[in-house]
PDB file of C-alpha atoms in Angstrom:
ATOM      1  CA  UNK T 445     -29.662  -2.941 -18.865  1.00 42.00           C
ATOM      2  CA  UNK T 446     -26.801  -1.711 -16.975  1.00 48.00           C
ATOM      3  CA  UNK T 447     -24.521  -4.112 -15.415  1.00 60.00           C
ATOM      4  CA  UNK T 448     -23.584  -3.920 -11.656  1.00 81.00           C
ATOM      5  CA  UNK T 449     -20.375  -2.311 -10.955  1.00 91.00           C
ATOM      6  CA  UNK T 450     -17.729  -4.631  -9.376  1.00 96.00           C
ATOM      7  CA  UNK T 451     -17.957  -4.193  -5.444  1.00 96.00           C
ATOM      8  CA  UNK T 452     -14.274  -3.342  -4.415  1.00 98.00           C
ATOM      9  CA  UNK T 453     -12.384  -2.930  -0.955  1.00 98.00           C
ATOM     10  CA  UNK T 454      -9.124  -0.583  -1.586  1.00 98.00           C
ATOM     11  CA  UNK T 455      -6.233  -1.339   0.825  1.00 98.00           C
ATOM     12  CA  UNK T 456      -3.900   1.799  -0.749  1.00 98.00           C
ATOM     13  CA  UNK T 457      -5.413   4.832  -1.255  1.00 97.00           C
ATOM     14  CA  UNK T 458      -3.930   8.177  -0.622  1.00 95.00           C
ATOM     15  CA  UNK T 459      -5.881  11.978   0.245  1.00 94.00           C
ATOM     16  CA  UNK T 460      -4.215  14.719   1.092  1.00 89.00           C
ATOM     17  CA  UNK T 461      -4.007  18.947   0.975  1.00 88.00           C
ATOM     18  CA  UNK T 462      -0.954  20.407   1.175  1.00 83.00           C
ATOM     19  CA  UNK T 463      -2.391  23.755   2.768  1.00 85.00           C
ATOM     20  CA  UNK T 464      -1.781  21.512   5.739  1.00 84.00           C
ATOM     21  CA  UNK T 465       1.599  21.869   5.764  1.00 79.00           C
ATOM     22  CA  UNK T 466       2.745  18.249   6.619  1.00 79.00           C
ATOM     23  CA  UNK T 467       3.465  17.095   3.204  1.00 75.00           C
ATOM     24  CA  UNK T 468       6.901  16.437   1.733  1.00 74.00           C
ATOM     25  CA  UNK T 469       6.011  16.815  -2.221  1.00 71.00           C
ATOM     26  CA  UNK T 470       8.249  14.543  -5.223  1.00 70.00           C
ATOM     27  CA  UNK T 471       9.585  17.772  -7.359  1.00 68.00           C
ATOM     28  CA  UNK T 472      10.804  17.868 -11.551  1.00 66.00           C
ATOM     29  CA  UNK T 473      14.802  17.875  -9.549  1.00 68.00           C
ATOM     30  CA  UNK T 474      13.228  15.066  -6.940  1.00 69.00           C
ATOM     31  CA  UNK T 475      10.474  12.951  -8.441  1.00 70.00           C
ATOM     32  CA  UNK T 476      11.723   9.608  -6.532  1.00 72.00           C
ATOM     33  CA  UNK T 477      11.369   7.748 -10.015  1.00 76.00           C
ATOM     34  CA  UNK T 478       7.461   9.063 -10.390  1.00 80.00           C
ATOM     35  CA  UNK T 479       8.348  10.385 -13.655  1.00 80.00           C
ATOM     36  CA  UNK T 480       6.275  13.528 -14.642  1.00 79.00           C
ATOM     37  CA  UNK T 481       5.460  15.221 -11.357  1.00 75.00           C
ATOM     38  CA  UNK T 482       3.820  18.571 -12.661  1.00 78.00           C
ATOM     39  CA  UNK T 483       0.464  16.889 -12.785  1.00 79.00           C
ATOM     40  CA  UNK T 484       0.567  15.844  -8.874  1.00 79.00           C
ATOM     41  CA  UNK T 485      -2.774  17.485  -7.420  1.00 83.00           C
ATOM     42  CA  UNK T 486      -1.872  19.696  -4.348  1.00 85.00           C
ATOM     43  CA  UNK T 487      -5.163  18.173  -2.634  1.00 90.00           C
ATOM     44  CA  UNK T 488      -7.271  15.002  -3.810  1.00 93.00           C
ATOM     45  CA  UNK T 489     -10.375  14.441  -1.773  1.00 94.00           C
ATOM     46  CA  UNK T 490     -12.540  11.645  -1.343  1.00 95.00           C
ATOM     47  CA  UNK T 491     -14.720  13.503  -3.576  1.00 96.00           C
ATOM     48  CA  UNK T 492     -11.867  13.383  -6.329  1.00 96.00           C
ATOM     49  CA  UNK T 493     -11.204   9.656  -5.109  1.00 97.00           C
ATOM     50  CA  UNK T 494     -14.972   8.948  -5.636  1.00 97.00           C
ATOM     51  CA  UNK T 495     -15.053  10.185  -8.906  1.00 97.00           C
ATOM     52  CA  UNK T 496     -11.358   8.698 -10.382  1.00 96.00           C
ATOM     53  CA  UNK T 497     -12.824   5.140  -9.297  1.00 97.00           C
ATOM     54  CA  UNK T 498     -16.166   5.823 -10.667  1.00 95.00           C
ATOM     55  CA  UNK T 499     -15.675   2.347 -12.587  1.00 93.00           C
ATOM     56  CA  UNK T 500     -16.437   0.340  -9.713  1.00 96.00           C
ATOM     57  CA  UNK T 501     -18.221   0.004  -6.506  1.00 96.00           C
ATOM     58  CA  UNK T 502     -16.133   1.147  -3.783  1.00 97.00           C
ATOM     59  CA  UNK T 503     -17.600  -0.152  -0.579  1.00 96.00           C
ATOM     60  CA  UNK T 504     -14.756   0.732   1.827  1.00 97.00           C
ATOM     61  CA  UNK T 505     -11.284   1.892   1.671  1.00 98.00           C
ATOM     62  CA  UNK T 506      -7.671   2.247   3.713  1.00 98.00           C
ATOM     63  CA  UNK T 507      -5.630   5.192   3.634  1.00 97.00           C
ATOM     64  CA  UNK T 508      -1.989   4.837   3.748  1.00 96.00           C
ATOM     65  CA  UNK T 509       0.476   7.487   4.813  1.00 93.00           C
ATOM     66  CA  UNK T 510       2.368   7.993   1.491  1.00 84.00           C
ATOM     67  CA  UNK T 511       3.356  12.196   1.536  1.00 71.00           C
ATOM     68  CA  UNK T 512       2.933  13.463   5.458  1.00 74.00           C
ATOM     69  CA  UNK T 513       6.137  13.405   7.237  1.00 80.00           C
ATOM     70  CA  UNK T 514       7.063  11.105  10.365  1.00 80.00           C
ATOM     71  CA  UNK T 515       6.440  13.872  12.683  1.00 79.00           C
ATOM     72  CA  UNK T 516       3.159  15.158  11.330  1.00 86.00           C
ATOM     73  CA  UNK T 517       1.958  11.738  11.636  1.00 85.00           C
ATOM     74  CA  UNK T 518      -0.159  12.371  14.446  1.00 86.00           C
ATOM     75  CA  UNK T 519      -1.721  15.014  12.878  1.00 89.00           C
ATOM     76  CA  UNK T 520      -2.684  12.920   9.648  1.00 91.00           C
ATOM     77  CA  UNK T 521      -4.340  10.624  11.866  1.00 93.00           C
ATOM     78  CA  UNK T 522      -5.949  12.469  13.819  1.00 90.00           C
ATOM     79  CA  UNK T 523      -7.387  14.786  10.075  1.00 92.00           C
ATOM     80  CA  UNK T 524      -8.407  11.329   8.900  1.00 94.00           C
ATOM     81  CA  UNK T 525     -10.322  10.095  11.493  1.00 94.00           C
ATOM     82  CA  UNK T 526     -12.704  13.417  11.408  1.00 94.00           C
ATOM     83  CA  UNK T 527     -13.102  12.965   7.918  1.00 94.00           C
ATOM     84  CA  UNK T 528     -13.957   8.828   8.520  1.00 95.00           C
ATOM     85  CA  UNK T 529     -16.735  10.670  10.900  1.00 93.00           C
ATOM     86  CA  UNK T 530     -18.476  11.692   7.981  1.00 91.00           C
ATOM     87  CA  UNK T 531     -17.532   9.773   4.810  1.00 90.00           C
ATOM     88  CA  UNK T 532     -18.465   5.865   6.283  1.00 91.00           C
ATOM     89  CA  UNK T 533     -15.876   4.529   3.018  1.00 96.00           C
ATOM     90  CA  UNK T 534     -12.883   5.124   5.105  1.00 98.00           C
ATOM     91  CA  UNK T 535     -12.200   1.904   7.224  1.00 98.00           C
ATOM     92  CA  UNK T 536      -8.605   1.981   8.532  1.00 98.00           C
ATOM     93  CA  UNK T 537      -5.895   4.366   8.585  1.00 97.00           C
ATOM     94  CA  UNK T 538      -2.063   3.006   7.963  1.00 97.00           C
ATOM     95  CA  UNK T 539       0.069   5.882   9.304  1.00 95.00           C
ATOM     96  CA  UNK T 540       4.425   6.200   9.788  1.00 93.00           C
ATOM     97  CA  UNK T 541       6.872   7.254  12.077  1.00 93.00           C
ATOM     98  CA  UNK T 542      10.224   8.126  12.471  1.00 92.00           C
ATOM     99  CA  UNK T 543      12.209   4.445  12.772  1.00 92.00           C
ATOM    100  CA  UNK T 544      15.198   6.270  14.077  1.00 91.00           C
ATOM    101  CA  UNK T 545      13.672   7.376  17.349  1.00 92.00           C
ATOM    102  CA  UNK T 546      14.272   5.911  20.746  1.00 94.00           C
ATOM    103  CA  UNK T 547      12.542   2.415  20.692  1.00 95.00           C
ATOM    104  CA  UNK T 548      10.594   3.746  23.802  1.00 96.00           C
ATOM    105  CA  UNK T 549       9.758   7.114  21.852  1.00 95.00           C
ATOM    106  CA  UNK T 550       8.006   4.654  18.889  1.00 95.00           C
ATOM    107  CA  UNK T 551       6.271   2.747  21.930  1.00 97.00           C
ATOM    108  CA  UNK T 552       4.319   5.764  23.148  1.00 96.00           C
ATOM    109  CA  UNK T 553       3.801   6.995  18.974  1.00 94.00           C
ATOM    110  CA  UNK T 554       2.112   3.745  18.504  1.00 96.00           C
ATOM    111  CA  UNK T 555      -0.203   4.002  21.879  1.00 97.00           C
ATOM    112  CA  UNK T 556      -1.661   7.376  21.025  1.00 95.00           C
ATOM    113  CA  UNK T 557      -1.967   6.598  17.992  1.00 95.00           C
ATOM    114  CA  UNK T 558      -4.154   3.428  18.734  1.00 96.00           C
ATOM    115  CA  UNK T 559      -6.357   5.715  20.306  1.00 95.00           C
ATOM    116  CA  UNK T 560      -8.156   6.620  17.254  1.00 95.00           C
ATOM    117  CA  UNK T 561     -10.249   3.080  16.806  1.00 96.00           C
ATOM    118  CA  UNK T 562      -9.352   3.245  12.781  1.00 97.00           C
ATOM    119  CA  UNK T 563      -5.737   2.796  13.172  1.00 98.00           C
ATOM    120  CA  UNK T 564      -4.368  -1.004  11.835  1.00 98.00           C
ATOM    121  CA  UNK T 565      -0.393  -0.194  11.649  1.00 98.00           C
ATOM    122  CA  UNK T 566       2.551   1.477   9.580  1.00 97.00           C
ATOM    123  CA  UNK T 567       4.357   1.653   6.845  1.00 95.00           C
ATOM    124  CA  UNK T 568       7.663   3.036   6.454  1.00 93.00           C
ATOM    125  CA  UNK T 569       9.136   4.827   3.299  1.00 82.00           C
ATOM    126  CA  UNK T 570      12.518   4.142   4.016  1.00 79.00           C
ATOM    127  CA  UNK T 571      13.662   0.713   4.332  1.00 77.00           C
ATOM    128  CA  UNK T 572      15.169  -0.379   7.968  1.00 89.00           C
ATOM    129  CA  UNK T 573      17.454  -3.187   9.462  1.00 94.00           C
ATOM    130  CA  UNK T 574      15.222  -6.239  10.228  1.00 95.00           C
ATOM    131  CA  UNK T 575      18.728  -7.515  11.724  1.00 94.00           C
ATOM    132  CA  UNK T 576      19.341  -4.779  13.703  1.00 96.00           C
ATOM    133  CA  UNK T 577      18.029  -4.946  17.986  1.00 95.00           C
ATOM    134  CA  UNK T 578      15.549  -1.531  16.869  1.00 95.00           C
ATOM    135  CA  UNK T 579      14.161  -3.396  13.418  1.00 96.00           C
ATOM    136  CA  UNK T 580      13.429  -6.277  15.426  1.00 96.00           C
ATOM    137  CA  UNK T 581      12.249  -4.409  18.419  1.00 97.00           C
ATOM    138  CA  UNK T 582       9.928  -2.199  16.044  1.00 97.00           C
ATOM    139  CA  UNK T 583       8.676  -5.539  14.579  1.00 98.00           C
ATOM    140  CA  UNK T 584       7.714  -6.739  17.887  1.00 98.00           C
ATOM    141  CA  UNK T 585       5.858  -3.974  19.035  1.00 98.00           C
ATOM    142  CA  UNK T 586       3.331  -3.986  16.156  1.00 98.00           C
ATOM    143  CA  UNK T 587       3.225  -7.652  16.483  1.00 98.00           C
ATOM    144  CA  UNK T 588       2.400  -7.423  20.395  1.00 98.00           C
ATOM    145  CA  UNK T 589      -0.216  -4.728  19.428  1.00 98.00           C
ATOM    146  CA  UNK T 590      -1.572  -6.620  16.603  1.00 98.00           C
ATOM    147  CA  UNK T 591      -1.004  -4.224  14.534  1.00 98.00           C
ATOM    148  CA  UNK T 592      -0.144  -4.737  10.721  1.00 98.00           C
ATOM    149  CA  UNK T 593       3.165  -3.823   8.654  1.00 98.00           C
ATOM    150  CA  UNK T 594       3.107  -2.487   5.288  1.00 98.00           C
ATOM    151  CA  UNK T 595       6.410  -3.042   4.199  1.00 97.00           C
ATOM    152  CA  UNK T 596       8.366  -1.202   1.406  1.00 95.00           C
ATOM    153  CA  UNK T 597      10.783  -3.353  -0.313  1.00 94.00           C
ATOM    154  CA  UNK T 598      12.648  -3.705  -3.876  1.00 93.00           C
ATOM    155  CA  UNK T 599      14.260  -6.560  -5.521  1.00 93.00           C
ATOM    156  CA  UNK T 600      17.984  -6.382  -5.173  1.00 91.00           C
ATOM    157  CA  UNK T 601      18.237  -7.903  -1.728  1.00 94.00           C
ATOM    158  CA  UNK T 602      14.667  -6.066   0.096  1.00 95.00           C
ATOM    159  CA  UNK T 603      12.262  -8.512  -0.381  1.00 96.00           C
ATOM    160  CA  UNK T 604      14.584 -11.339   0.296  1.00 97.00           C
ATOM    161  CA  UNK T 605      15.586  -9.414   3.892  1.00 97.00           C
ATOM    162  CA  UNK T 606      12.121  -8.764   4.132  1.00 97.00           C
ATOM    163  CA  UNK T 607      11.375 -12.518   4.033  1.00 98.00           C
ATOM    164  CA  UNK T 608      13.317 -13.175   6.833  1.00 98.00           C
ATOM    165  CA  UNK T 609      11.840 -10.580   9.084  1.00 97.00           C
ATOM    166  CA  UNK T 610       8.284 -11.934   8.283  1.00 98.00           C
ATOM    167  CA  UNK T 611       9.706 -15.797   9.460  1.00 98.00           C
ATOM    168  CA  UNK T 612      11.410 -13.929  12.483  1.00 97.00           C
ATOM    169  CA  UNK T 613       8.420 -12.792  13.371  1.00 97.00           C
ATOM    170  CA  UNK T 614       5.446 -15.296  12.593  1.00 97.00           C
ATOM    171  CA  UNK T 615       2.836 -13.243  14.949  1.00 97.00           C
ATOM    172  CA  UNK T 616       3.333  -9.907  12.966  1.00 98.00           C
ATOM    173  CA  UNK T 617       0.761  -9.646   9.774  1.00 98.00           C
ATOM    174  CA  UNK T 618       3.536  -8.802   6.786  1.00 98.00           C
ATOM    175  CA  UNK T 619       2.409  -7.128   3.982  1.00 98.00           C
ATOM    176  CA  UNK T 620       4.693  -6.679   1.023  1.00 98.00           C
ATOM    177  CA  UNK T 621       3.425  -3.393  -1.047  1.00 97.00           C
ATOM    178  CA  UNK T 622       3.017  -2.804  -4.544  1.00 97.00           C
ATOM    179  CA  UNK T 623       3.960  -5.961  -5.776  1.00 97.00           C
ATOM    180  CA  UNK T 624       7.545  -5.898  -4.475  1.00 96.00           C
ATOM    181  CA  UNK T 625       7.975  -2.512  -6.199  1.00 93.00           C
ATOM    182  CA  UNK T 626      10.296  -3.195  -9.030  1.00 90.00           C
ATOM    183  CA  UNK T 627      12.540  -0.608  -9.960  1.00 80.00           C
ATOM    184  CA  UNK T 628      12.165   1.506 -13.065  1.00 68.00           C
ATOM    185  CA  UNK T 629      15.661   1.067 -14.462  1.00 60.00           C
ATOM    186  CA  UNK T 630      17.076   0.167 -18.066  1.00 59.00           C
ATOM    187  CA  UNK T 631      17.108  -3.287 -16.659  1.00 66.00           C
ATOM    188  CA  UNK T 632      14.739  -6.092 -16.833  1.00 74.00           C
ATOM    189  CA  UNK T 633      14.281  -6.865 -12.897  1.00 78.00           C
ATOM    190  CA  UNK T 634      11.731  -9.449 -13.388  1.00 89.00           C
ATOM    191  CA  UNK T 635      13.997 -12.079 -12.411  1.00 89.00           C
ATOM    192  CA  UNK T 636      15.327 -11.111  -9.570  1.00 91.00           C
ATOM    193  CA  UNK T 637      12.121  -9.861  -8.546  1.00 94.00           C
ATOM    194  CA  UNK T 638      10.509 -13.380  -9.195  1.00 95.00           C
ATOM    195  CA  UNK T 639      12.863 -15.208  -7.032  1.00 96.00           C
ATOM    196  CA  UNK T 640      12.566 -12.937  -4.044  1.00 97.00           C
ATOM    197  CA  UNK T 641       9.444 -12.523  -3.876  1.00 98.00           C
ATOM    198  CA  UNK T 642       8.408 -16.357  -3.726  1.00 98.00           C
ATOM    199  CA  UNK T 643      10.850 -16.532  -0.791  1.00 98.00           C
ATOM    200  CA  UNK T 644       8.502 -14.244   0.819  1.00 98.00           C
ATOM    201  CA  UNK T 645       5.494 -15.910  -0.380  1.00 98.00           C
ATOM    202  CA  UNK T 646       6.967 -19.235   1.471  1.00 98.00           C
ATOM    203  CA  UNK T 647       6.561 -17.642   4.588  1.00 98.00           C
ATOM    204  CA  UNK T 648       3.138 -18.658   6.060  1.00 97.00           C
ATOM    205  CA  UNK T 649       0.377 -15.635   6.568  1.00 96.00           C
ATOM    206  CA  UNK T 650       2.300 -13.195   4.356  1.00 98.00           C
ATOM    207  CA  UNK T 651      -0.004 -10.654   2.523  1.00 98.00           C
ATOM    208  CA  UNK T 652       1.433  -9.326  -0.997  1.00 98.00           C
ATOM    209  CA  UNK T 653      -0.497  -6.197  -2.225  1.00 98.00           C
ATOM    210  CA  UNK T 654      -1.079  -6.340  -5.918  1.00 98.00           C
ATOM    211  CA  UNK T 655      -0.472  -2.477  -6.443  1.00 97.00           C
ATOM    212  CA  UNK T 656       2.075   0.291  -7.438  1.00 95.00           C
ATOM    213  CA  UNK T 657       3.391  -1.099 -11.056  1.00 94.00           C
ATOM    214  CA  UNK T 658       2.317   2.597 -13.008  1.00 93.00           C
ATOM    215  CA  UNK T 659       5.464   3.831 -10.470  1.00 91.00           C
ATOM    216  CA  UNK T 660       8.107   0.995 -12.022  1.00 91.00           C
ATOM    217  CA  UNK T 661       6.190   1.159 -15.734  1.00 89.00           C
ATOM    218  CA  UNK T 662       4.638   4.693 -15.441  1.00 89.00           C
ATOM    219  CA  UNK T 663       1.756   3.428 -17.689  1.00 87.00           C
ATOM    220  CA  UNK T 664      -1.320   1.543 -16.442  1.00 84.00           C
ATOM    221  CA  UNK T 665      -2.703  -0.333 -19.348  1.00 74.00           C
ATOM    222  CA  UNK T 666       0.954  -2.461 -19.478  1.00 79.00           C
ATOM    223  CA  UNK T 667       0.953  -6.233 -20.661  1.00 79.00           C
ATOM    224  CA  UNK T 668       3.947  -6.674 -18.300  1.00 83.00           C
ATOM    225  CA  UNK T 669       1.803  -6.123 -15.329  1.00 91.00           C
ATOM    226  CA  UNK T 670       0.354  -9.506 -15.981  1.00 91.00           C
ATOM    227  CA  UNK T 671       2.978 -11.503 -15.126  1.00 91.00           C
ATOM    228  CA  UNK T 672       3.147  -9.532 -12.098  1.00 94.00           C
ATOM    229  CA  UNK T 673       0.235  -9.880 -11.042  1.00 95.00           C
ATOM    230  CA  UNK T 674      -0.260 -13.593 -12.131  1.00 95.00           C
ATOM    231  CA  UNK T 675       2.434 -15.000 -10.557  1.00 96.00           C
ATOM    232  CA  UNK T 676       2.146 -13.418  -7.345  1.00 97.00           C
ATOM    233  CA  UNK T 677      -1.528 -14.918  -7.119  1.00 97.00           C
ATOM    234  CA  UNK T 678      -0.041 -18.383  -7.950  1.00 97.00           C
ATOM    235  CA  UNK T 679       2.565 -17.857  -5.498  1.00 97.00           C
ATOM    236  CA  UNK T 680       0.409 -16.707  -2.599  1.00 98.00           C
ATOM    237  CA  UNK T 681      -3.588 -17.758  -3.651  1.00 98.00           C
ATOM    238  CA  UNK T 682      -6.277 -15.608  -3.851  1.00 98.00           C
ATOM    239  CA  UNK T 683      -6.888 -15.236   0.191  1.00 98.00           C
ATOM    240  CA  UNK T 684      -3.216 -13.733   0.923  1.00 98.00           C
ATOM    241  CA  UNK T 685      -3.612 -11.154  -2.093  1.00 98.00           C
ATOM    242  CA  UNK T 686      -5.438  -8.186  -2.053  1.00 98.00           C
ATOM    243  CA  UNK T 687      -5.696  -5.733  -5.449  1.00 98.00           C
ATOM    244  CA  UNK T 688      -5.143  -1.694  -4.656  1.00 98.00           C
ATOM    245  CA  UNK T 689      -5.578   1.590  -6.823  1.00 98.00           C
ATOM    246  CA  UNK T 690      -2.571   3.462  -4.973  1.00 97.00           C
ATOM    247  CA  UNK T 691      -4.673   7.007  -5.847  1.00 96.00           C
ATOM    248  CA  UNK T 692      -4.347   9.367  -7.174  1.00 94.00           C
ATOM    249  CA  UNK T 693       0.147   8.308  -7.591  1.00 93.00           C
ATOM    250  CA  UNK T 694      -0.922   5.667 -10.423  1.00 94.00           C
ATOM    251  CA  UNK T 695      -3.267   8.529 -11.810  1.00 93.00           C
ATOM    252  CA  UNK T 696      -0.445  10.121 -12.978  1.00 91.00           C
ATOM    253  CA  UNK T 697       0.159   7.069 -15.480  1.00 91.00           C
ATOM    254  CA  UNK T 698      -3.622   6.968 -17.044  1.00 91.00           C
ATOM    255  CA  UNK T 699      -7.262   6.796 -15.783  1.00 92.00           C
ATOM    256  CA  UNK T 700      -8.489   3.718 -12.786  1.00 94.00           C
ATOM    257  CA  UNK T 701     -10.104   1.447 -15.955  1.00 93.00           C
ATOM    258  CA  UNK T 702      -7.119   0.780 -17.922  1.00 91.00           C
ATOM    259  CA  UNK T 703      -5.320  -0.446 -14.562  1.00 92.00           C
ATOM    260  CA  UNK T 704      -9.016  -2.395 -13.764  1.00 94.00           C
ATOM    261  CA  UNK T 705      -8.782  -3.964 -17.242  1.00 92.00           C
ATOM    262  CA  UNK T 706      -5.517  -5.434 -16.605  1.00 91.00           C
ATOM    263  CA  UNK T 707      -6.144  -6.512 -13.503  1.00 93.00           C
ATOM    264  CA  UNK T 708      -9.597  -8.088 -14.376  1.00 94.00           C
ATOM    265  CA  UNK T 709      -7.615  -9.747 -17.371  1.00 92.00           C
ATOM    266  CA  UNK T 710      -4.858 -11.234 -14.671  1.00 93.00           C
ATOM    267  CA  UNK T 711      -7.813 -12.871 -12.297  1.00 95.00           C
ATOM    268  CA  UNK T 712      -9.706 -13.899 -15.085  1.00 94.00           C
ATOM    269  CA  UNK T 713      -9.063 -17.737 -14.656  1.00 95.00           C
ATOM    270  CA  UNK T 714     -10.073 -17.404 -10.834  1.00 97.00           C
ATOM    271  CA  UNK T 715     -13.574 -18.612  -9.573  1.00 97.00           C
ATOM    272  CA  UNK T 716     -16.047 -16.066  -8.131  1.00 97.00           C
ATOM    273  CA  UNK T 717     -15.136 -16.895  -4.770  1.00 98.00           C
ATOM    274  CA  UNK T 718     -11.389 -16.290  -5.567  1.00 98.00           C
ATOM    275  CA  UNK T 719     -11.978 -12.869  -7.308  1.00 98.00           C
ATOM    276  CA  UNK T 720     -13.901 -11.607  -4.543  1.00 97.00           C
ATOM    277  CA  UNK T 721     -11.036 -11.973  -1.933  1.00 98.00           C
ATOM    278  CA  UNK T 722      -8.992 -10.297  -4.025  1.00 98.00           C
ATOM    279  CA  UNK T 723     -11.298  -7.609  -5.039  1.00 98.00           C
ATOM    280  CA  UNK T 724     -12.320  -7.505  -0.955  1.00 98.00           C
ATOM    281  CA  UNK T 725     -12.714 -10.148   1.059  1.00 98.00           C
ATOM    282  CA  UNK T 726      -8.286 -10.564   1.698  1.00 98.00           C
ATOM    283  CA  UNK T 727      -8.465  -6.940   2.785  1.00 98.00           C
ATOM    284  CA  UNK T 728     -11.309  -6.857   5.016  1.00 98.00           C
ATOM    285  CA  UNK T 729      -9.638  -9.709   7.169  1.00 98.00           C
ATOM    286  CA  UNK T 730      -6.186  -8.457   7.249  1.00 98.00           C
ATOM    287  CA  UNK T 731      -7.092  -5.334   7.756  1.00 98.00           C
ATOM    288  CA  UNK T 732      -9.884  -6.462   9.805  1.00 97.00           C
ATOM    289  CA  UNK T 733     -12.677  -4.024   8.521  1.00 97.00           C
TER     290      UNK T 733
END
């Protein structure tokens, strides 16, 4: 008898085609730490997404801007939402823009782009100034739209700043991606890493996305993501973590069942109820799908 698949919600998944012409492609002389670049597919599909995640039952599924540049944004959107219009999987759409525009300029961005029902927020590549009057006025924005923030930070200082932008701004719903996103360096930054990230964890209704380690380990069947991943779900509980492929980037480090074999292994002491927010149920009320 075949055994039922496990029923998963993906918060950070990526499609794209560059014959669209709004991508901004890692290269061998600028692979932004991906390692081994050559293999990056020039378009993955939901069709190619489908079949890399054939190990488990994807029921729906958030795309996150990851490769289209700030100002093709709008197109990306506006591409994803036709294709939501016939593939029922895609839920919510997590788009960017360009932080260094006129706070005004970012206002209207984020109004046409909340025209298209599927939009839930941003994330931005590039890290900002929380301090700053435009970090904090960006911050309030999404917060006043109830939109959500996918932030991108790294030990060394960005989770910690990132920490105090999520207490600054208690309304906003703060997620920290792929797991803090420790560097791939020659050094250890567990940590470091370990100690920022529970001051973000202390600050109530922060998200943490347990995602993105094949970028700092470039392998996906790694003991070390365990402690990762263990940790944060101490740190946080079950209902403010959510588990993510990030497809087809951590395809470059092996296939979707060595990273779903470590993961299963990390949630393995949690009750039913527990695994199923972080398999779904955390995502489908933060990203309210």
């Amino acid at each position: 008898m075949q055994l039922e698949k496990r029923k998963f919600v993906d918060p950070h998944m990526h499609l794209w085609d560059v014959t669209k012409g709004w991508y901004h492609f890692p290269t061998p002389d600028n692979n932004f730490g991906l390692g081994d670049v050559s293999r990056w597919p020039q378009v993955f599909s939901i069709e190619d997404y489908y079949s890399a995640l054939s190990g488990v039952s994807v029921e729906k599924f958030i795309h996150v801007s990851a490769t289209a540049t700030p100002q093709s944004a709008y197109q990306e959107t506006h591409w994803l939402a036709e294709i939501a219009q016939s593939h029922g999987g895609l839920k919510a759409i997590i788009g960017t823009l360009d932080s260094t525009q006129p706070i005004s300029k970012i206002e209207a961005i984020l109004d046409d782009q909340m025209t298209t029902p599927l939009y839930r927020g941003i994330r931005l590549l590039q890290e900002i100034d929380y301090s700053s009057p435009e970090g904090q006025n960006l911050l309030s924005l999404l917060s006043e739209r109830k939109l959500v923030y996918d932030a991108v930070a790294h030990p060394g200082g960005g989770i910690a700043r990132a920490a105090v932008a999520a207490a600054r701004h208690p309304d906003l719903t703060f997620i920290i991606e792929h797991t803090g996103w420790p560097l791939q360096t020659d050094r250890d930054h567990f940590a470091e890493w370990k100690n920022e990230i529970a001051e973000f964890a202390a600050v109530p209704g922060t998200i943490c996305k347990l995602s993105g380690l094949g970028m700092t380990f470039h392998r996906t069947d790694s003991e070390a993501f365990s402690r990762y991943w263990e940790y944060c779900l101490d740190l946080f509980g079950p209902q403010r973590c959510m588990f993510a492929s990030n497809f087809p980037v951590e395809q470059l480090y092996g296939e979707f069942e060595g990273l779903l074999a470590t993961f299963e292994k990390a949630v393995a002491g949690l009750s039913d109820a527990e695994q199923a927010d972080v398999f779904g149920g955390t995502a489908e009320r933060v990203y309210r799908i």
